[in-house]
Amino acid sequence: MARLILVGPPGSGKGTQAEKICQASSIAHISTGNMLREEIASKSELGKKVESVLASGKLVSDEIVIELIQERVKKPDCKNGFLLDGFPRTETQADALDALLSKSGIPITHVIELQVDEEDLVQRLLNRAKIEGRADDTEEVIRKRLEVFHAQTKPVIDHYRKLSGVFHSIDGAGSVDEVFKKIEEKLR
Ligand code: AP5
């Protein structure tokens, strides 16, 4: 059973590649960013609480996202496996995931890191801003998200980097299909 974590900075292509991987392997795509944006769009209590946090580029509290994940992995579509996109992002979240998985006795099978040059990331997200208008895709907030990534998420990735046979670093700079091909090779 595939249990993947896709990691990388904002704009590295996690969401884009996650959709292709999940479609190809019939596993559930779990994106904490998408889940939080759905809460905001539905104007739920949780959505109202987190809206300004997402718009600022900072991270939502560990407590909130851990609870979202704990509930989400219980859903029937996760039976064949799942891909985590945007989680874990802090050491506390990584510890909570370890605890959750050790309870079920099935470990993470792959951690895929996408690496893209920082100025290319900014450009990709500024391009997306013109199409989708995401509140956090302004240059100022993009730079904040990158700063948060380096301070809080990079150490988590460096922790997974030590898992030989599980951790794979991919150059995320080519076309969407080229990057997907490289990921497929690692998943085989
Ligand atoms: P989240 O939604 O996870 O955003 P992110 O990590 O900043 O990532 P993005 O969605 O911007 O980029 P991506 O890597 O998915 O790339 P994508 O495929 O979209 O989180 C948003 C916010 O939610 C956080 O800031 C935080 O506030 C909160 N949050 C979420 N999870 C949390 C957690 N665990 N803890 C606490 N808070 C949390 O691609 C980007 C663009 O590039 C697209 O336009 C795409 O078409 C394009 N593109 C993709 N691949 C390529 C390519 N190969 N070549 C050219 N363009 C490409």
mmCIF file of C-alpha atoms in Angstrom, residues 5 12 84 86 89 91 178 184:
data_model
loop_
_atom_site.group_PDB
_atom_site.id
_atom_site.type_symbol
_atom_site.label_atom_id
_atom_site.label_comp_id
_atom_site.label_asym_id
_atom_site.label_seq_id
_atom_site.Cartn_x
_atom_site.Cartn_y
_atom_site.Cartn_z
ATOM 1 C CA ILE A 5 4.644 12.365 1.327
ATOM 2 C CA SER A 12 7.458 23.491 -6.492
ATOM 3 C CA LEU A 84 0.160 13.828 1.785
ATOM 4 C CA GLY A 86 1.657 20.048 2.373
ATOM 5 C CA ARG A 89 5.230 21.103 7.730
ATOM 6 C CA GLU A 91 8.413 18.905 13.585
ATOM 7 C CA GLU A 178 9.032 15.419 -17.380
ATOM 8 C CA GLU A 184 7.143 7.499 -11.604
#
